[in-house]
Coordinates of C-alpha atoms in Angstrom, one line a residue:
X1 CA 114.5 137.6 110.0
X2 CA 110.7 137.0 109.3
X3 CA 108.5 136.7 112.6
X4 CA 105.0 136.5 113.5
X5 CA 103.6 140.1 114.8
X6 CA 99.8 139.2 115.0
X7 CA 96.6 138.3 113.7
X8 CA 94.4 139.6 111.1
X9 CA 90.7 139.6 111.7
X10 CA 90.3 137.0 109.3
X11 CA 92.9 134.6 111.4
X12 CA 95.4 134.6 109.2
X13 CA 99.1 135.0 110.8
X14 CA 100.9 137.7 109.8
X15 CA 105.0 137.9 109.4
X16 CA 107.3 141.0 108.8
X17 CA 111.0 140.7 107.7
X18 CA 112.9 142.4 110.4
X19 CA 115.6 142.7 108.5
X20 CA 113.7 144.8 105.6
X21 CA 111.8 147.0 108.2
X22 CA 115.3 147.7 109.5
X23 CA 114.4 149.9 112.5
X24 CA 111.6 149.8 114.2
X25 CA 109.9 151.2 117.2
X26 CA 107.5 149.5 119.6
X27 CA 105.7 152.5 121.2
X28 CA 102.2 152.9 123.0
X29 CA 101.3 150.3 125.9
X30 CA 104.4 150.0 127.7
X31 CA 103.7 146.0 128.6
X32 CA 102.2 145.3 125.3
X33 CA 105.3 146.7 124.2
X34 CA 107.9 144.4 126.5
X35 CA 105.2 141.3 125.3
X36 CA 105.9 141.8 122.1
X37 CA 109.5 142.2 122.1
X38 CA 110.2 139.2 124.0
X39 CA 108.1 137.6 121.4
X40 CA 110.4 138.4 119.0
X41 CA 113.7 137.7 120.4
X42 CA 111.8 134.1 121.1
X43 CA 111.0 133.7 117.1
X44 CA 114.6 135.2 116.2
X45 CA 115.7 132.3 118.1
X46 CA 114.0 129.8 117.7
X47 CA 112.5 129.4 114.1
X48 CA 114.7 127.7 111.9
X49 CA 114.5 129.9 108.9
X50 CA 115.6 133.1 111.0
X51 CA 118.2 131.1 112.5
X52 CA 121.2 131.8 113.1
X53 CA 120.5 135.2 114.3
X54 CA 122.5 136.9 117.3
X55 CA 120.0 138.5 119.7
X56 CA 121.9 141.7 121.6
X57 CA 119.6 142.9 124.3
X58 CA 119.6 146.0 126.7
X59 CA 117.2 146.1 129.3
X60 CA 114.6 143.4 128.4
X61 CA 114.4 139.5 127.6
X62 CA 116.7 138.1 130.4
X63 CA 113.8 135.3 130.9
X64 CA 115.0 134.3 127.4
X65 CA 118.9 133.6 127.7
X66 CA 118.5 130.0 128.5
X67 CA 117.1 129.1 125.0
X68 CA 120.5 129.7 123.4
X69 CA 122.9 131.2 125.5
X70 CA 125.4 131.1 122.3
X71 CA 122.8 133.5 120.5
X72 CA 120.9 135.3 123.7
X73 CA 123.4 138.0 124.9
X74 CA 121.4 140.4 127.6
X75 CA 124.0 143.1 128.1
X76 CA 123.2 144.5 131.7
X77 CA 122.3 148.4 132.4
X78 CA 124.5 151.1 130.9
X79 CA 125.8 148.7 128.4
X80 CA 125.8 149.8 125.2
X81 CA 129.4 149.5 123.9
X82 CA 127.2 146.5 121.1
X83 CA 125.7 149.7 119.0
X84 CA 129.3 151.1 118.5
X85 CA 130.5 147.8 117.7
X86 CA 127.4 147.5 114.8
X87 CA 127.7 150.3 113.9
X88 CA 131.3 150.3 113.0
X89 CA 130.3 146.6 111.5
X90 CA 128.0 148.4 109.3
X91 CA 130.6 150.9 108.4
X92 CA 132.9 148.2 106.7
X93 CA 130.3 146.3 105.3
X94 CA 129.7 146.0 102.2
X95 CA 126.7 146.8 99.7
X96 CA 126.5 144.5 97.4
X97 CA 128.0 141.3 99.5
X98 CA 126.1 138.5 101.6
X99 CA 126.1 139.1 105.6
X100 CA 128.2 136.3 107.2
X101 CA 126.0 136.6 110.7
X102 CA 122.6 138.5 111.7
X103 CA 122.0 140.5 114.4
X104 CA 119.0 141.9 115.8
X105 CA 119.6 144.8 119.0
X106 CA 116.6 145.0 121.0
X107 CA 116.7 148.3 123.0
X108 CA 114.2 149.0 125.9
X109 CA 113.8 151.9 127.6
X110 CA 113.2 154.3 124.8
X111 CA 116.7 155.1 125.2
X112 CA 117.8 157.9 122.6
X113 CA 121.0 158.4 123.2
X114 CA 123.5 159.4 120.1
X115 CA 125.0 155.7 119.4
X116 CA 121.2 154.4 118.8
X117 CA 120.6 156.6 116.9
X118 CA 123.4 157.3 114.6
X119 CA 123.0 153.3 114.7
X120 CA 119.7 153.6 113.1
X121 CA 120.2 156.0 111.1
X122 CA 123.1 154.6 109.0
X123 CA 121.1 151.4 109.0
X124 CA 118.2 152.9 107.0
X125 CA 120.5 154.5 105.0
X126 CA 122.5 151.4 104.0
X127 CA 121.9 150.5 100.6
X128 CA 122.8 146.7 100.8
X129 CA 121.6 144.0 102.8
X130 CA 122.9 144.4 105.9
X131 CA 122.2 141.6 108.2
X132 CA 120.6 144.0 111.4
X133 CA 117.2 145.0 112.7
X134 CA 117.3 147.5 115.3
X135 CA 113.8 147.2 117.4
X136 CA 113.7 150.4 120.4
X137 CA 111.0 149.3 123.2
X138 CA 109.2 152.2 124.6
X139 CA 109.3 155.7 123.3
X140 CA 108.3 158.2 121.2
X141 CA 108.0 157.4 117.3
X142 CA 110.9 159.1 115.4
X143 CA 112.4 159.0 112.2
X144 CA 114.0 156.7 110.7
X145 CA 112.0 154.1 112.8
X146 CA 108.9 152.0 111.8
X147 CA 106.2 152.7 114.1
X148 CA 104.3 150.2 116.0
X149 CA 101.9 151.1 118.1
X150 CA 100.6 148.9 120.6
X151 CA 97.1 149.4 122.9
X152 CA 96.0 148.3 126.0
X153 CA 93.3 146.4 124.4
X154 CA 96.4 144.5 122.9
X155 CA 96.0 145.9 119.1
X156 CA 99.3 146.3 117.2
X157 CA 99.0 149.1 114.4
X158 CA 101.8 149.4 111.9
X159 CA 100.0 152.5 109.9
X160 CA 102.9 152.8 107.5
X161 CA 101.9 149.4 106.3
X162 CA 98.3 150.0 107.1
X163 CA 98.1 146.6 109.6
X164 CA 95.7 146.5 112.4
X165 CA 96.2 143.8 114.3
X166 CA 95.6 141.0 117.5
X167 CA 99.4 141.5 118.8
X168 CA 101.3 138.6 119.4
X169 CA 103.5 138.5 122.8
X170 CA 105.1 136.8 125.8
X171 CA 104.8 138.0 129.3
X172 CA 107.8 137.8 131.4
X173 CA 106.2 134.5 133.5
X174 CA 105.4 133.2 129.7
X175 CA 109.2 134.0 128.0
X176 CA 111.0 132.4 131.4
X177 CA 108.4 129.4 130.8
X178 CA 109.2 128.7 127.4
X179 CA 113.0 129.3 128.1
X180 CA 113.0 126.3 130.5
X181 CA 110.8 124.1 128.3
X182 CA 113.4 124.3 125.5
X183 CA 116.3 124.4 127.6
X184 CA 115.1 121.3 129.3
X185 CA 115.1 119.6 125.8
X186 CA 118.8 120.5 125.4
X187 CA 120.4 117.4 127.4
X188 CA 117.8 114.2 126.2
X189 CA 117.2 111.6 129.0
X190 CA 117.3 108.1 128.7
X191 CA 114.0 106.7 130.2
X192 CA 113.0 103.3 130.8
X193 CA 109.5 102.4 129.1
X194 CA 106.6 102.3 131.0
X195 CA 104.8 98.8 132.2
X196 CA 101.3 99.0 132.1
X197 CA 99.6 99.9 134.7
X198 CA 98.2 96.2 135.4
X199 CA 100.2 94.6 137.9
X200 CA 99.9 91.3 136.9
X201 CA 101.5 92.6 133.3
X202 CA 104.3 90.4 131.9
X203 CA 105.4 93.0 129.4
X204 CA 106.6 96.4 129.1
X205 CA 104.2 99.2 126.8
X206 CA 106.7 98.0 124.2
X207 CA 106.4 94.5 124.2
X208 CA 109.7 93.5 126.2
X209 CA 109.8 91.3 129.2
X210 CA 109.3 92.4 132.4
X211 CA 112.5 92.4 134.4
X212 CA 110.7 89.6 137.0
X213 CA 111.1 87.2 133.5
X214 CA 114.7 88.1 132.7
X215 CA 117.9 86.6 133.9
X216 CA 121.3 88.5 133.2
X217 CA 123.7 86.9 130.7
X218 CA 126.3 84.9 131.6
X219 CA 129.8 86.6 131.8
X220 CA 132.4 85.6 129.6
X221 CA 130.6 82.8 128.0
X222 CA 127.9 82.4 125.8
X223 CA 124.3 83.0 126.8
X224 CA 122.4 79.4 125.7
X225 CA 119.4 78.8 124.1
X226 CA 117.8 81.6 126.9
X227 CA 118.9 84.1 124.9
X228 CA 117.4 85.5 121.8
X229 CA 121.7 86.2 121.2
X230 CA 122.9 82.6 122.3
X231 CA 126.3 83.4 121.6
X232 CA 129.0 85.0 123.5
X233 CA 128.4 88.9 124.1
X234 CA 131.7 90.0 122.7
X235 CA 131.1 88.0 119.8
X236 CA 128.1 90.0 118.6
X237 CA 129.9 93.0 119.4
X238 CA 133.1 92.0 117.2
X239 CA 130.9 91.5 114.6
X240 CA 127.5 94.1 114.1
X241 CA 126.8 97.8 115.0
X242 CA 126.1 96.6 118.9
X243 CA 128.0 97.1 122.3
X244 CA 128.3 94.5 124.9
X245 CA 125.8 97.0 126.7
X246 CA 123.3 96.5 124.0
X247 CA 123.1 92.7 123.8
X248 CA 123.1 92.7 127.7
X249 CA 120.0 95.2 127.6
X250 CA 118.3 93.5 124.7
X251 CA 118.9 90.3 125.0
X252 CA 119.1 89.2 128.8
X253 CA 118.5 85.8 129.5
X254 CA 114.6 84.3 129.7
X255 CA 113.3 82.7 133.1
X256 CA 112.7 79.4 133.1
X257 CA 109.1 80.7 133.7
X258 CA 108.5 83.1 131.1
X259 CA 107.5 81.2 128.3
X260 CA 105.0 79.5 130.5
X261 CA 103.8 82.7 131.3
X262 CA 104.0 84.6 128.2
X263 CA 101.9 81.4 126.7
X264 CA 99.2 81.4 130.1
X265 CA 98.3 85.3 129.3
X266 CA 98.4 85.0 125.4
X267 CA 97.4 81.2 123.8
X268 CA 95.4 83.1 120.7
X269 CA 98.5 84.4 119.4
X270 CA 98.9 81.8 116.2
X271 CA 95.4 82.7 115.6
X272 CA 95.2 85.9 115.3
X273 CA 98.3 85.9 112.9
X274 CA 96.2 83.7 111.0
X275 CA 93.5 85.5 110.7
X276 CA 95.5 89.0 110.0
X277 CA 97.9 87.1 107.1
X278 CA 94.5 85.2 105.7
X279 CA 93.9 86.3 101.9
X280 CA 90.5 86.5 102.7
X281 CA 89.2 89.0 104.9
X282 CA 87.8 87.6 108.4
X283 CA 88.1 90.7 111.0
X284 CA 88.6 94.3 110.8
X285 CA 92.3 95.3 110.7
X286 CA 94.0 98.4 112.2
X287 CA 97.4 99.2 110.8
X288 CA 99.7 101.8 113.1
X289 CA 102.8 100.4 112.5
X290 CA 103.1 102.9 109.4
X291 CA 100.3 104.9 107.4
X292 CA 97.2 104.6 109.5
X293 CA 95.1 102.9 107.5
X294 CA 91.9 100.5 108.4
X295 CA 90.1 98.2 106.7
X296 CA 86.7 96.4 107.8
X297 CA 83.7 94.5 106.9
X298 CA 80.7 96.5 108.0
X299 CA 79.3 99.0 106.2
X300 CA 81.4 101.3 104.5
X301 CA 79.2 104.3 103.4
X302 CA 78.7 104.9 107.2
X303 CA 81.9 107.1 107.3
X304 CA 82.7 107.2 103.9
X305 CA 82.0 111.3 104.3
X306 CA 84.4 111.6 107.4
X307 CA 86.8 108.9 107.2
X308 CA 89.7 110.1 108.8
X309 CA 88.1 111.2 111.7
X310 CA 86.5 107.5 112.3
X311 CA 89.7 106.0 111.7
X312 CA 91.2 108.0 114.7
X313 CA 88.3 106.9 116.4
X314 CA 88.5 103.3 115.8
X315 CA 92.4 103.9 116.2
X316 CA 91.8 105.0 119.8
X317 CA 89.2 102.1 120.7
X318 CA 92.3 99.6 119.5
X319 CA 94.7 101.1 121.6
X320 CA 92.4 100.6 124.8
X321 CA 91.6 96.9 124.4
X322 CA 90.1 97.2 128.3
X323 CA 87.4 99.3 127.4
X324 CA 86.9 102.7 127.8
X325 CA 83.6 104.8 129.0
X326 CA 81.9 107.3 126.6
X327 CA 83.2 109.8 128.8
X328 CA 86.4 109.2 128.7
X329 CA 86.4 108.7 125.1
X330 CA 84.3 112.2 124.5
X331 CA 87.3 113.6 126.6
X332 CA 90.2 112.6 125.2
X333 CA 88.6 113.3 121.8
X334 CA 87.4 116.8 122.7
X335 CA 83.6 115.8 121.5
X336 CA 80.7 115.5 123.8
X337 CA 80.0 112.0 125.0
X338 CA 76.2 112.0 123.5
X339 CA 78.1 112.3 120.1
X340 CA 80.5 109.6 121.1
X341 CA 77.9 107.3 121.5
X342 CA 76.7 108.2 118.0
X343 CA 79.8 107.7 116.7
X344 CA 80.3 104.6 118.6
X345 CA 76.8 103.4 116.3
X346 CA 78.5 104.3 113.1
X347 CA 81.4 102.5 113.9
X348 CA 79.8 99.2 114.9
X349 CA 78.1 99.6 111.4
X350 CA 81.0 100.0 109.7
X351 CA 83.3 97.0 111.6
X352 CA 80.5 94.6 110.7
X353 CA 80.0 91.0 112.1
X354 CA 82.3 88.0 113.3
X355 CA 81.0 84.7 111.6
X356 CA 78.8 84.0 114.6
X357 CA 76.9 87.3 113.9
X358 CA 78.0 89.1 117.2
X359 CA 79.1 92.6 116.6
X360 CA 83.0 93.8 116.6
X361 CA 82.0 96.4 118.6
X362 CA 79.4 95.0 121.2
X363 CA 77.2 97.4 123.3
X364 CA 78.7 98.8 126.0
X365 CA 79.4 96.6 129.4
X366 CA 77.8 96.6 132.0
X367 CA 79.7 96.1 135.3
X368 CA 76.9 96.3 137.2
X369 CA 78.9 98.1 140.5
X370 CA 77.7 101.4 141.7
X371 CA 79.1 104.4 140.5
X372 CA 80.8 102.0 137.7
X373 CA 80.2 103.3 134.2
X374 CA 79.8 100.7 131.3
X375 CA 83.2 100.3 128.9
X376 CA 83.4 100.0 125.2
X377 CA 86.1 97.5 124.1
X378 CA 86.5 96.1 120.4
X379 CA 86.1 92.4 120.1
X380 CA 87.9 90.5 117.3
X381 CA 89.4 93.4 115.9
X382 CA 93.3 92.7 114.9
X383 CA 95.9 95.6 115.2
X384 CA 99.7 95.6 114.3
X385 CA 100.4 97.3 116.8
X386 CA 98.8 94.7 119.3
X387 CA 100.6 91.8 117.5
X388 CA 104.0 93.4 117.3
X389 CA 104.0 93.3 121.0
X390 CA 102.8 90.0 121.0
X391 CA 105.4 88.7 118.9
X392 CA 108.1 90.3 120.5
X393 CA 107.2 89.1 124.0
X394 CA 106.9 85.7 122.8
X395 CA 109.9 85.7 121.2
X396 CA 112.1 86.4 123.9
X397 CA 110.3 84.3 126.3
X398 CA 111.4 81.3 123.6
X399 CA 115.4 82.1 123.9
X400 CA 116.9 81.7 120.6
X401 CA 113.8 79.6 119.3
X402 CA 112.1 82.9 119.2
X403 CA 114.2 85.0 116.4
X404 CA 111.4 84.1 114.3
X405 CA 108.6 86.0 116.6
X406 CA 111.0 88.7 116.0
X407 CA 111.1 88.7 112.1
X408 CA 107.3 88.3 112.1
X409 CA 106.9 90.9 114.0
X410 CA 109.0 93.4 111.8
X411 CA 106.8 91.7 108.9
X412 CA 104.4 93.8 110.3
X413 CA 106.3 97.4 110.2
X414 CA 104.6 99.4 106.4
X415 CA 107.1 102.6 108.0
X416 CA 107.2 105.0 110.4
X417 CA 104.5 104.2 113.1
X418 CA 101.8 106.8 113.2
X419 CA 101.8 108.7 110.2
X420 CA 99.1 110.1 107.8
X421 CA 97.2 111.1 110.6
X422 CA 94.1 113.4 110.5
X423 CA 94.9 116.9 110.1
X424 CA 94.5 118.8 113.6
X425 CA 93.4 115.6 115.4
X426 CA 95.1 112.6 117.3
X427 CA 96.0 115.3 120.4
X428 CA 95.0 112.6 122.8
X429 CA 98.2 110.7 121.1
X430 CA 100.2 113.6 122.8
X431 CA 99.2 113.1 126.0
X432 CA 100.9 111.0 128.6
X433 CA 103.1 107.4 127.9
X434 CA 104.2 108.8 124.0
X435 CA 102.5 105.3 122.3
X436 CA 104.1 106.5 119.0
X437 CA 107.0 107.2 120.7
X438 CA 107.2 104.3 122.4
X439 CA 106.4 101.8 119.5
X440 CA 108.9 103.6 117.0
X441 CA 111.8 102.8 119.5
X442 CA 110.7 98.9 120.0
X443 CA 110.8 98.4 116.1
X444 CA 114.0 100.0 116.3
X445 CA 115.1 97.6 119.3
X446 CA 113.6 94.6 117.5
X447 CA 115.6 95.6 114.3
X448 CA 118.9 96.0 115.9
X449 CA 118.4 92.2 117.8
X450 CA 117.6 90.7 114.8
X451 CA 120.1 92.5 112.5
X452 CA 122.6 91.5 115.1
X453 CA 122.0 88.4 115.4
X454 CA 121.9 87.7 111.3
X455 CA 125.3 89.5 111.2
X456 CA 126.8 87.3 113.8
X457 CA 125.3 84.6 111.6
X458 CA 126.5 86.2 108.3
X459 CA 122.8 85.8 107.2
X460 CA 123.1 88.8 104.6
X461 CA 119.6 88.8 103.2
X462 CA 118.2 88.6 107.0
X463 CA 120.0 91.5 107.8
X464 CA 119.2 93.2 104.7
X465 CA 115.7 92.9 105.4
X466 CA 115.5 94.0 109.6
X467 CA 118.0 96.8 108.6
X468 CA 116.2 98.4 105.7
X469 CA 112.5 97.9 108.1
X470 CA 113.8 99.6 110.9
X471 CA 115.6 102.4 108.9
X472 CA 112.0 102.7 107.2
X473 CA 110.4 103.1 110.8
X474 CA 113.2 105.6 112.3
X475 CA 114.9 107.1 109.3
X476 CA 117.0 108.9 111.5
X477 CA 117.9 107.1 114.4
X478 CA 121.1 106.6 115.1
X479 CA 121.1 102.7 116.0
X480 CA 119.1 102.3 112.2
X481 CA 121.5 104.2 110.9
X482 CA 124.8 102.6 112.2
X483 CA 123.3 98.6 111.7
X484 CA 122.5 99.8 108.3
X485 CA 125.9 101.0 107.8
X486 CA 127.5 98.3 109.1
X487 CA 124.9 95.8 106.8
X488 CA 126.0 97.8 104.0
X489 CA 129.9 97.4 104.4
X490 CA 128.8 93.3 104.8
X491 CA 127.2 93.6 101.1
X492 CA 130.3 95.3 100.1
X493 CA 129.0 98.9 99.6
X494 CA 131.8 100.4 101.5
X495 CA 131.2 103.9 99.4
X496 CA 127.3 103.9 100.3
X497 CA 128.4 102.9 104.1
X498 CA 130.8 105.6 104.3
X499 CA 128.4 108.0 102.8
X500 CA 125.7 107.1 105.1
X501 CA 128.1 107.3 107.9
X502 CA 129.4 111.0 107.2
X503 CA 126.0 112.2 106.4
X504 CA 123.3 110.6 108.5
X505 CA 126.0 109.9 111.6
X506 CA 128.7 112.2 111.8
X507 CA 127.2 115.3 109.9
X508 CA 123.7 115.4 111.1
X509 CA 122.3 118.6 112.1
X510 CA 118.6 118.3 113.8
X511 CA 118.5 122.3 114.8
X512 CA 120.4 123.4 111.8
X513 CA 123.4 124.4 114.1
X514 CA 126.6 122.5 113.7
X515 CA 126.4 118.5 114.1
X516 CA 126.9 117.4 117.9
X517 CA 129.8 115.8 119.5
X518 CA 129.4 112.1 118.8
X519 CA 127.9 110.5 121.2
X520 CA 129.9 107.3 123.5
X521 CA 128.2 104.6 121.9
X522 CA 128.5 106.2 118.1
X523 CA 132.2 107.1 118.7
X524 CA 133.0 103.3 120.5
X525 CA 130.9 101.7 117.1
X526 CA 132.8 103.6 114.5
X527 CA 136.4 103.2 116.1
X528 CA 136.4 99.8 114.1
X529 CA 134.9 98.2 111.1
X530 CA 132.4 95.2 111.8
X531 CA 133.5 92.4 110.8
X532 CA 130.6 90.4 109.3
X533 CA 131.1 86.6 107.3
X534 CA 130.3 87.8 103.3
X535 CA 129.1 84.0 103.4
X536 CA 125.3 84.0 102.0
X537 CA 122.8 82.1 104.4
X538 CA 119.4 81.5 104.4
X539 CA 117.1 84.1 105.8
X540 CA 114.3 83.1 108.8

């Protein structure tokens, strides 16, 4: 039952173990007092290493009953029939065995009637572990309870561990805040991703074709050469992890304009490939799709002192290929904007020149409109992120022709999007359209097309490959999970498959609670066993 109480003057957090402490009392300023107990039915709750731990409340944290409501119990006035109950608990318990469940009674009021504390007093004087810590909100400090003592100022003082503290705490508006936020993240949403704000876009934020591009699939015949999955729906279904639902969602059928368009808004696409898969280095390359990592051909001792931080930089400048002001960029990066335009000058030392001599990073734009500021946009710089997109758009613009744009584009996935990132920076990643979110679900789309499609193909090595990349992106997505279970059962590792599907489908836990009821799509996957050719066949 450890929980965060406060802060020492040095800032370091600071944790007592409830269930050591045993009884406490939360005495002085009567709202400092409320604060921090609904601060600590919260933690109880809520951090994983104290959970599971049974929260019985009596005349405070109702705001909080929403976070859990199987481990939340606010017992209403006059109800205190729970201390018998763990008290006589107690009573049977015994000293030298494990507790099966925790408890923790929280008791405003100052209530000190003879069932608290004959409660407390046989829990100090149990000589086992006993699984219960009895906080009493308000009040005098008695025997056998820990005292502490909170101020107006908001100081917490625990003199019998000599603490003087910055007291944690939750006001009611605060705890009935944070209730919602987590019981909002209870029942996930399916959302559709975004399309750039641009109008005249013919792509999704994830590199999908807009829907004015698409064409449903044919019913009850195959889909042509439209297609990126040509053949019939229910075949693809029959015969990979994938429901009719998925290919219809995934693989709709391309307007006869799309790969016009696709080509009209994109005709450097073959070059910049080039130039990112050329053994010799010709522009500055960003890397998302994984590790963050950057390479260039300027000047490298220019941030060779505070790398990380000028790879976020340069990171962010990649992800707004329109250009951005310094202001804007100062913002979202929490510095002023006269040290983003600093920064800006190490960076364009550090990017280098293009063969022509021109800058990768030119000076900023002028737009030369009033009240218009100038933009900073990168010029020639490559991305992976940018060229995954690419790829995939392309790809389904070209119907079947374009499962190779697809198995490029997983070429360019090093693991899961967005990781190694600078400690305590990237917050402007947060914010808004979830890019890492975003990204990490359109590998994981891209995976499952081509998977399913080399499955349907019995193209073992193809499907080896898109599996194990999108597994490496999503480790624990459930559609990674189940094509690489049903890849696995194809290369006949039925025991692997099996074991994969009891612990990373059926048996997962994400809130160390029990595992969930499966899912529709899960439990309509798993009712049969793919049935994929064993016949070998080239991959690409």
């Amino acid at each position: 039952m450890l929980v965060s109480v406060g802060q020492a003057n040095n800032g370091s957090l600071v944790l007592l173990n409830l269930e050591e402490l045993r009884a406490l009392a939360l005495t002085g300023h009567s709202d400092r007092n409320a604060a921090l107990a609904r601060h600590l039915m919260a933690e109880l709750v809520v951090n994983p290493w104290a959970s599971p731990v049974h929260i019985e409340a009596l005349g405070i944290g109702g705001e909080l009953t929403s976070i859990n409501r199987d481990f939340v119990h606010v017992h209403d006035p006059g109800d205190d029939t729970f201390l018998r109950a763990l008290a006589d608990h107690l009573a049977t318990a015994s000293p030298t065995g494990e507790p099966d469940e925790f408890h923790a009674a929280v008791i405003a009021g100052g209530d000190s009637g003879p069932d608290l504390t004959h409660l407390a007093g046989a829990l100090v004087g149990f000589s086992g572990r006993s699984g219960l810590a009895l906080v009493s909100v308000g009040g005098e400090p008695c025997p056998p309870f820990v005292d502490l003592h909170l101020s107006a100022d908001g100081r917490l003082r625990i003199p019998s561990l000599d603490l003087d503290l910055a007291s944690a705490g939750l006001t009611a508006a605060e705890a009935e805040a944070c209730a919602a936020l987590i019981d909002l993240t209870t029942e996930a949403e399916v959302v559709p991703v975004p399309r750039a704000v641009d109008e005249r876009t013919v792509t999704n934020c994830a590199g999908a074709l807009v829907d004015e591009l698409t064409e449903p699939r044919p019913e009850d015949q195959p889909a042509g050469s439209a297609s990126l999955l040509p053949l019939d729906t229910h075949v693809y279904a029959d015969r990979a992890a994938t429901t009719v639902d998925d290919v219809e969602t995934l693989a709709p059928n391309a307007s006869p304009e799309a790969a016009e368009a696709i080509h009209a808004s994109d005709p450097d696409l073959d070059e910049d490939l080039a130039r990112w898969d050329s053994p010799v280095p010709v522009a500055p390359k960003v890397t998302l799709l994984g590790p963050v990592t950057v390479r260039t051909l300027g000047d490298a001792t220019a941030t060779a002192h505070r790398r990380p931080y000028y790879v976020e930089f340069l990171a962010y400048l990649a992800l707004h290929p329109n250009g951005v002001t310094a202001e804007k960029l100062a913002e979202d990066l929490s510095i002023r904007p006269q040290k983003a335009r600093s920064d800006l000058s190490i960076i364009r030392k550090w990017l280098g020149q293009n063969r022509a001599g021109k800058p990768f990073l030119p000076r900023a734009q002028q737009t030369h409109q009033d009240g218009v500021p100038a933009t900073y946009a990168l010029d020639g710089v490559l991305c992976d992120l940018d060229l995954f997109r690419r790829l995939r758009a392309r790809g389904q613009s070209r119907g079947a022709e374009g499962m190779a744009d697809l198995i490029a584009a997983l070429h360019l996935v090093s693991g899961e999007p967005f990781t190694d990132l600078r400690k305590d920076g990237w917050g402007w990643l947060l914010e808004g359209d979830r890019l890492d979110h975003i990204m990490t679900a359109a590998i994981v789309d891209v995976g499952h097309i081509v998977t399913t499609h080399a499955l349907a193909l019995g193209d073992l090595g193809l499907a080896d490959f898109a599996s194990s990349v999108t597994l490496a992106a999503s480790p624990y997505d459930e559609v990674a999970n189940l094509d690489r279970v049903a890849v696995d059962r194809a290369l006949g590792d039925v025991e692997g498959a099996d074991g994969r599907l009891r612990n990373k489908v059926f048996n997962r836990s994400d809130d160390d609670l029990g595992p969930i009821q499966t899912p529709p799509r899960t439990a309509e996957l798993t009712d049969h066993v793919p049935r994929s050719e064993t016949r070998q066949r080239p991959t690409g």
